[in-house]
Amino acid sequence: MEVPRDPHPMSLKDHNHLETNDFIFSPLLTLPPTFGAAYVGETFSCSLCANNELPHGSNLRISAVQMTAEMQAPTQTVPLDLTAGGEEKDKSDFDIGESIQRTVRFDLQSEGNHVLAVSVSYTEAWQNDGNELRSRFRTFRKLYQFNAVPCLSVRTKVSSFPQQRQGNDKNSDAKQSAFAMEAQLENMADGPITLEKIDFSPKQSFSATSVNWDTSWPDIQRVDCPFLMPRDVTQVAFLIRQGSEDQRSRTPIETTKDGRMILGQLTIRWRTAMGDPGFLTTGWLTTRKRP
């Protein structure tokens, strides 16, 4: 009967200390060429690991290892910052069995196909039969592909209220416009999410008041943040008012090329079942300009 061995660390740095060449966690620690979908609004994060897997006794020596990464998004290519491990020290030589680990993070802001491109360069040195030191520069590149899909579906509707006279002066001709901005939020992810906060950022010509769960109203108990299972839908709304006549004279209402008024943008924050944060900002919301 075999005596159980003590569990070993999962890090590839300790691979050379194992008594067997079978490393049970290898498939789990390898990023596959394509690994499904990620969600827009969340942060893509992964660890990159370069390992010196030369056999013991090899006369090759590895040094000057450099690792770079970039994200090829549908609209642009972005160089990524690589964060080193806390215990990792800078050194010129890369000994057999050693590992270099880096962490990359990228905020997913657009739908579509993404490619994580990782490049590793190093210097390979050896001694020939005449004990002369030879070296050459080598590099390799790996691509990892995934698709970014929406986590939240947002459908908005803007309704206008009848114009009201400003202040208590019945002889005044100044009128104020008001709008109701409604949004329907649907969870398009495969798992549940919790809505943490929703804000409406109005243009300077307008002000916005939330009428959602995060608002305190007299005699009404504040409710918990909405919890949405996959394909669940919830409604949110904001009351948008036009500024006073004096404010409008200082900050004219911005309009689109087709003459629609620009009201503002909707910002939504959520967390997944594992606590990962998500963030989404809509485009500029507009409505028809009053005559």
CSV table of C-alpha atoms in Angstrom, one decimal:
chain,number,residue,atom,x,y,z
A,1,MET,CA,0.0,0.0,0.0
A,2,GLU,CA,1.4,3.4,-1.0
A,3,VAL,CA,1.9,5.9,1.7
A,4,PRO,CA,0.1,9.2,0.8
A,5,ARG,CA,2.4,12.1,0.1
A,6,ASP,CA,2.0,15.6,1.4
A,7,PRO,CA,0.1,17.9,-1.0
A,8,HIS,CA,2.4,20.0,-3.1
A,9,PRO,CA,1.9,23.7,-4.1
A,10,MET,CA,0.0,24.2,-7.3
A,11,SER,CA,2.5,26.7,-8.6
A,12,LEU,CA,4.5,25.6,-11.6
A,13,LYS,CA,7.6,26.9,-9.8
A,14,ASP,CA,7.5,23.8,-7.7
A,15,HIS,CA,7.1,21.4,-10.6
A,16,ASN,CA,10.8,20.3,-10.4
A,17,HIS,CA,10.3,19.1,-6.8
A,18,LEU,CA,7.7,16.5,-7.7
A,19,GLU,CA,8.7,12.8,-7.6
A,20,THR,CA,6.6,12.2,-10.8
A,21,ASN,CA,6.5,13.8,-14.2
A,22,ASP,CA,2.7,13.8,-14.2
A,23,PHE,CA,1.5,17.2,-13.0
A,24,ILE,CA,-2.2,16.8,-12.4
A,25,PHE,CA,-3.0,20.6,-12.6
A,26,SER,CA,-1.3,21.2,-15.9
A,27,PRO,CA,-4.5,21.3,-18.0
A,28,LEU,CA,-6.1,23.6,-15.5
A,29,LEU,CA,-3.3,26.1,-15.6
A,30,THR,CA,-3.2,26.3,-19.4
A,31,LEU,CA,-5.3,28.9,-21.2
A,32,PRO,CA,-6.9,27.2,-24.2
A,33,PRO,CA,-6.8,28.8,-27.6
A,34,THR,CA,-10.5,29.5,-27.3
A,35,PHE,CA,-12.4,29.4,-24.0
A,36,GLY,CA,-15.9,30.6,-24.6
A,37,ALA,CA,-17.4,34.0,-23.9
A,38,ALA,CA,-16.8,36.9,-21.5
A,39,TYR,CA,-19.2,39.7,-20.7
A,40,VAL,CA,-19.1,43.4,-21.8
A,41,GLY,CA,-18.7,45.6,-18.7
A,42,GLU,CA,-16.6,43.2,-16.7
A,43,THR,CA,-12.8,42.9,-16.4
A,44,PHE,CA,-11.0,40.1,-18.2
A,45,SER,CA,-8.2,38.9,-16.0
A,46,CYS,CA,-5.8,36.0,-16.4
A,47,SER,CA,-2.3,34.8,-15.3
A,48,LEU,CA,0.4,34.2,-17.9
A,49,CYS,CA,3.2,31.8,-17.1
A,50,ALA,CA,6.4,31.1,-19.0
A,51,ASN,CA,8.3,28.0,-17.8
A,52,ASN,CA,11.8,26.7,-18.4
A,53,GLU,CA,11.0,23.1,-19.3
A,54,LEU,CA,14.5,22.0,-20.4
A,55,PRO,CA,15.5,18.6,-19.1
A,56,HIS,CA,17.9,18.5,-16.2
A,57,GLY,CA,21.5,18.3,-17.4
A,58,SER,CA,20.9,20.3,-20.6
A,59,ASN,CA,23.8,22.5,-21.6
A,60,LEU,CA,21.4,25.2,-22.8
A,61,ARG,CA,21.1,28.3,-20.6
A,62,ILE,CA,18.1,30.7,-20.8
A,63,SER,CA,18.4,34.4,-19.9
A,64,ALA,CA,16.9,37.9,-20.6
A,65,VAL,CA,13.3,36.6,-20.7
A,66,GLN,CA,10.8,39.3,-21.7
A,67,MET,CA,7.0,38.9,-21.9
A,68,THR,CA,4.5,41.3,-23.6
A,69,ALA,CA,0.8,41.2,-24.2
A,70,GLU,CA,-1.8,43.1,-26.2
A,71,MET,CA,-5.6,42.8,-26.6
A,72,GLN,CA,-6.9,42.9,-30.1
A,73,ALA,CA,-10.4,44.3,-29.6
A,74,PRO,CA,-12.9,44.8,-32.5
A,75,THR,CA,-12.1,48.5,-32.8
A,76,GLN,CA,-8.6,48.8,-31.5
A,77,THR,CA,-5.4,47.0,-30.3
A,78,VAL,CA,-4.4,47.9,-26.7
A,79,PRO,CA,-1.0,47.1,-25.1
A,80,LEU,CA,-1.5,45.6,-21.7
A,81,ASP,CA,0.4,46.2,-18.5
A,82,LEU,CA,1.8,43.0,-16.9
A,83,THR,CA,1.9,42.7,-13.2
A,84,ALA,CA,4.6,40.5,-11.6
A,85,GLY,CA,4.0,38.2,-8.7
A,86,GLY,CA,4.8,39.6,-5.3
A,87,GLU,CA,7.6,37.0,-4.5
A,88,GLU,CA,9.2,37.1,-7.9
A,89,LYS,CA,12.6,38.8,-8.1
A,90,ASP,CA,14.3,40.2,-11.1
A,91,LYS,CA,17.2,38.1,-12.3
A,92,SER,CA,19.1,37.7,-15.5
A,93,ASP,CA,19.3,33.8,-15.6
A,94,PHE,CA,16.2,31.7,-16.0
A,95,ASP,CA,17.2,28.3,-14.5
A,96,ILE,CA,15.7,25.0,-15.4
A,97,GLY,CA,12.3,24.4,-13.7
A,98,GLU,CA,11.8,28.1,-12.9
A,99,SER,CA,8.8,30.1,-14.0
A,100,ILE,CA,7.9,33.7,-14.8
A,101,GLN,CA,4.3,34.7,-13.9
A,102,ARG,CA,2.5,37.8,-15.0
A,103,THR,CA,-1.1,39.0,-14.5
A,104,VAL,CA,-3.1,40.9,-17.2
A,105,ARG,CA,-6.4,42.8,-16.8
A,106,PHE,CA,-8.5,44.4,-19.5
A,107,ASP,CA,-11.9,46.2,-19.2
A,108,LEU,CA,-14.3,44.8,-21.8
A,109,GLN,CA,-16.1,47.7,-23.4
A,110,SER,CA,-17.3,46.4,-26.7
A,111,GLU,CA,-19.0,43.3,-28.1
A,112,GLY,CA,-17.4,40.9,-30.5
A,113,ASN,CA,-14.3,38.8,-31.0
A,114,HIS,CA,-11.2,39.6,-28.9
A,115,VAL,CA,-7.7,38.1,-29.2
A,116,LEU,CA,-5.2,38.1,-26.4
A,117,ALA,CA,-1.7,38.1,-28.1
A,118,VAL,CA,1.2,37.1,-25.8
A,119,SER,CA,4.9,37.3,-27.0
A,120,VAL,CA,7.8,35.9,-25.1
A,121,SER,CA,11.5,36.6,-26.1
A,122,TYR,CA,14.6,35.2,-24.6
A,123,THR,CA,18.3,34.5,-25.2
A,124,GLU,CA,19.5,30.9,-25.6
A,125,ALA,CA,23.2,30.2,-24.9
A,126,TRP,CA,25.3,27.0,-25.1
A,127,GLN,CA,28.8,25.7,-25.4
A,128,ASN,CA,29.9,23.9,-28.6
A,129,ASP,CA,32.4,21.0,-28.8
A,130,GLY,CA,35.3,23.5,-28.7
A,131,ASN,CA,33.9,25.1,-25.5
A,132,GLU,CA,33.1,28.2,-27.3
A,133,LEU,CA,30.1,30.1,-26.0
A,134,ARG,CA,27.3,30.6,-28.6
A,135,SER,CA,24.0,32.3,-28.2
A,136,ARG,CA,20.9,33.3,-30.2
A,137,PHE,CA,17.8,35.4,-29.7
A,138,ARG,CA,14.5,33.5,-29.9
A,139,THR,CA,10.9,34.5,-29.6
A,140,PHE,CA,7.5,32.9,-29.8
A,141,ARG,CA,3.9,34.2,-29.9
A,142,LYS,CA,0.6,32.7,-28.8
A,143,LEU,CA,-2.9,33.9,-29.5
A,144,TYR,CA,-6.0,33.2,-27.2
A,145,GLN,CA,-9.4,34.0,-28.7
A,146,PHE,CA,-12.7,34.7,-26.9
A,147,ASN,CA,-16.0,36.5,-27.6
A,148,ALA,CA,-17.4,39.3,-25.6
A,149,VAL,CA,-21.2,39.3,-25.3
A,150,PRO,CA,-23.6,41.6,-23.4
A,151,CYS,CA,-24.3,40.9,-19.8
A,152,LEU,CA,-27.2,43.4,-19.6
A,153,SER,CA,-29.7,44.3,-22.2
A,154,VAL,CA,-30.8,47.9,-21.8
A,155,ARG,CA,-33.9,49.3,-23.5
A,156,THR,CA,-34.8,52.9,-22.8
A,157,LYS,CA,-37.9,55.1,-23.3
A,158,VAL,CA,-38.3,58.8,-22.8
A,159,SER,CA,-41.8,60.3,-22.2
A,160,SER,CA,-42.5,64.0,-21.8
A,161,PHE,CA,-44.8,65.7,-19.3
A,162,PRO,CA,-47.0,68.8,-20.1
A,163,GLN,CA,-44.9,71.9,-19.8
A,164,GLN,CA,-45.4,73.7,-16.4
A,165,ARG,CA,-45.1,77.4,-15.6
A,166,GLN,CA,-42.0,78.1,-13.5
A,167,GLY,CA,-42.4,79.5,-10.0
A,168,ASN,CA,-45.6,81.1,-8.6
A,169,ASP,CA,-45.8,84.0,-11.0
A,170,LYS,CA,-48.9,83.3,-13.1
A,171,ASN,CA,-48.1,86.2,-15.4
A,172,SER,CA,-44.8,84.7,-16.4
A,173,ASP,CA,-44.5,83.0,-19.8
A,174,ALA,CA,-41.5,80.9,-18.8
A,175,LYS,CA,-42.3,77.2,-18.9
A,176,GLN,CA,-40.3,74.3,-17.7
A,177,SER,CA,-40.1,70.9,-19.5
A,178,ALA,CA,-40.0,67.6,-17.6
A,179,PHE,CA,-39.4,64.0,-18.9
A,180,ALA,CA,-39.6,60.5,-17.5
A,181,MET,CA,-36.7,58.3,-18.6
A,182,GLU,CA,-37.6,54.6,-18.2
A,183,ALA,CA,-35.1,51.7,-18.7
A,184,GLN,CA,-35.7,48.0,-18.9
A,185,LEU,CA,-32.8,45.9,-17.8
A,186,GLU,CA,-32.5,42.2,-18.7
A,187,ASN,CA,-29.9,39.8,-17.4
A,188,MET,CA,-28.4,38.2,-20.5
A,189,ALA,CA,-25.7,36.3,-18.6
A,190,ASP,CA,-25.7,32.6,-17.8
A,191,GLY,CA,-25.6,33.3,-14.0
A,192,PRO,CA,-27.3,35.7,-11.6
A,193,ILE,CA,-26.3,39.3,-11.0
A,194,THR,CA,-27.1,41.9,-8.4
A,195,LEU,CA,-27.6,45.5,-9.4
A,196,GLU,CA,-25.6,47.7,-7.1
A,197,LYS,CA,-26.2,51.2,-8.4
A,198,ILE,CA,-27.8,53.0,-11.3
A,199,ASP,CA,-27.1,56.7,-12.1
A,200,PHE,CA,-28.3,59.1,-14.7
A,201,SER,CA,-25.7,61.8,-15.6
A,202,PRO,CA,-27.7,64.7,-17.1
A,203,LYS,CA,-26.4,67.4,-19.4
A,204,GLN,CA,-25.9,70.8,-17.7
A,205,SER,CA,-29.2,72.0,-18.9
A,206,PHE,CA,-31.1,69.3,-17.0
A,207,SER,CA,-31.4,67.8,-13.5
A,208,ALA,CA,-32.3,64.1,-12.7
A,209,THR,CA,-34.0,62.5,-9.7
A,210,SER,CA,-33.9,58.8,-9.2
A,211,VAL,CA,-37.2,57.0,-8.4
A,212,ASN,CA,-35.5,53.6,-7.8
A,213,TRP,CA,-34.6,51.3,-5.0
A,214,ASP,CA,-31.6,53.4,-3.9
A,215,THR,CA,-33.8,56.5,-3.1
A,216,SER,CA,-35.2,57.3,0.3
A,217,TRP,CA,-38.8,58.3,0.4
A,218,PRO,CA,-40.9,59.3,3.4
A,219,ASP,CA,-43.0,56.5,4.8
A,220,ILE,CA,-41.6,54.0,2.3
A,221,GLN,CA,-39.1,51.4,3.4
A,222,ARG,CA,-36.0,51.1,1.3
A,223,VAL,CA,-35.7,47.9,-0.6
A,224,ASP,CA,-32.7,45.7,-1.3
A,225,CYS,CA,-30.7,45.8,-4.5
A,226,PRO,CA,-32.4,43.9,-7.3
A,227,PHE,CA,-31.3,40.3,-7.8
A,228,LEU,CA,-31.7,39.1,-11.4
A,229,MET,CA,-31.5,35.5,-12.5
A,230,PRO,CA,-30.8,34.8,-16.1
A,231,ARG,CA,-33.4,36.4,-18.4
A,232,ASP,CA,-35.0,38.3,-15.5
A,233,VAL,CA,-36.1,41.8,-16.2
A,234,THR,CA,-36.4,44.9,-14.0
A,235,GLN,CA,-37.5,48.4,-14.6
A,236,VAL,CA,-35.8,51.7,-13.5
A,237,ALA,CA,-36.8,55.3,-14.0
A,238,PHE,CA,-35.6,58.9,-13.5
A,239,LEU,CA,-37.4,62.2,-13.5
A,240,ILE,CA,-35.6,64.7,-15.6
A,241,ARG,CA,-36.3,68.4,-15.4
A,242,GLN,CA,-35.2,71.3,-17.5
A,243,GLY,CA,-33.2,74.0,-15.7
A,244,SER,CA,-34.6,77.5,-15.0
A,245,GLU,CA,-34.7,80.2,-17.6
A,246,ASP,CA,-31.6,81.7,-16.2
A,247,GLN,CA,-29.7,78.4,-16.3
A,248,ARG,CA,-30.9,77.8,-19.9
A,249,SER,CA,-29.5,81.2,-20.9
A,250,ARG,CA,-26.1,80.3,-19.5
A,251,THR,CA,-26.0,76.7,-20.8
A,252,PRO,CA,-28.0,76.2,-24.0
A,253,ILE,CA,-29.6,72.8,-24.6
A,254,GLU,CA,-27.3,70.5,-26.7
A,255,THR,CA,-28.9,68.9,-29.7
A,256,THR,CA,-28.0,66.2,-32.2
A,257,LYS,CA,-27.6,66.9,-35.9
A,258,ASP,CA,-31.3,65.9,-36.5
A,259,GLY,CA,-32.4,68.4,-33.8
A,260,ARG,CA,-33.1,66.0,-30.9
A,261,MET,CA,-32.3,67.2,-27.3
A,262,ILE,CA,-29.5,65.4,-25.5
A,263,LEU,CA,-30.6,64.5,-22.0
A,264,GLY,CA,-27.7,62.5,-20.6
A,265,GLN,CA,-26.2,59.0,-20.0
A,266,LEU,CA,-27.3,56.0,-17.9
A,267,THR,CA,-24.6,54.3,-15.8
A,268,ILE,CA,-25.2,50.8,-14.3
A,269,ARG,CA,-23.1,48.9,-11.8
A,270,TRP,CA,-23.6,45.2,-10.9
A,271,ARG,CA,-21.8,42.2,-9.3
A,272,THR,CA,-21.8,38.6,-10.4
A,273,ALA,CA,-22.5,35.6,-8.1
A,274,MET,CA,-18.7,35.4,-7.5
A,275,GLY,CA,-18.6,39.1,-6.6
A,276,ASP,CA,-16.9,40.3,-9.7
A,277,PRO,CA,-17.9,43.9,-10.6
A,278,GLY,CA,-19.5,45.0,-13.8
A,279,PHE,CA,-19.9,48.5,-15.3
A,280,LEU,CA,-21.9,49.8,-18.3
A,281,THR,CA,-22.5,53.3,-19.6
A,282,THR,CA,-25.1,53.8,-22.4
A,283,GLY,CA,-24.8,56.3,-25.2
A,284,TRP,CA,-26.3,59.7,-25.1
A,285,LEU,CA,-30.1,59.5,-24.5
A,286,THR,CA,-32.2,61.9,-26.6
A,287,THR,CA,-35.7,63.0,-27.1
A,288,ARG,CA,-37.6,65.2,-29.6
A,289,LYS,CA,-37.2,68.9,-29.0
A,290,ARG,CA,-40.3,70.8,-28.0
A,291,PRO,CA,-41.6,73.4,-30.4
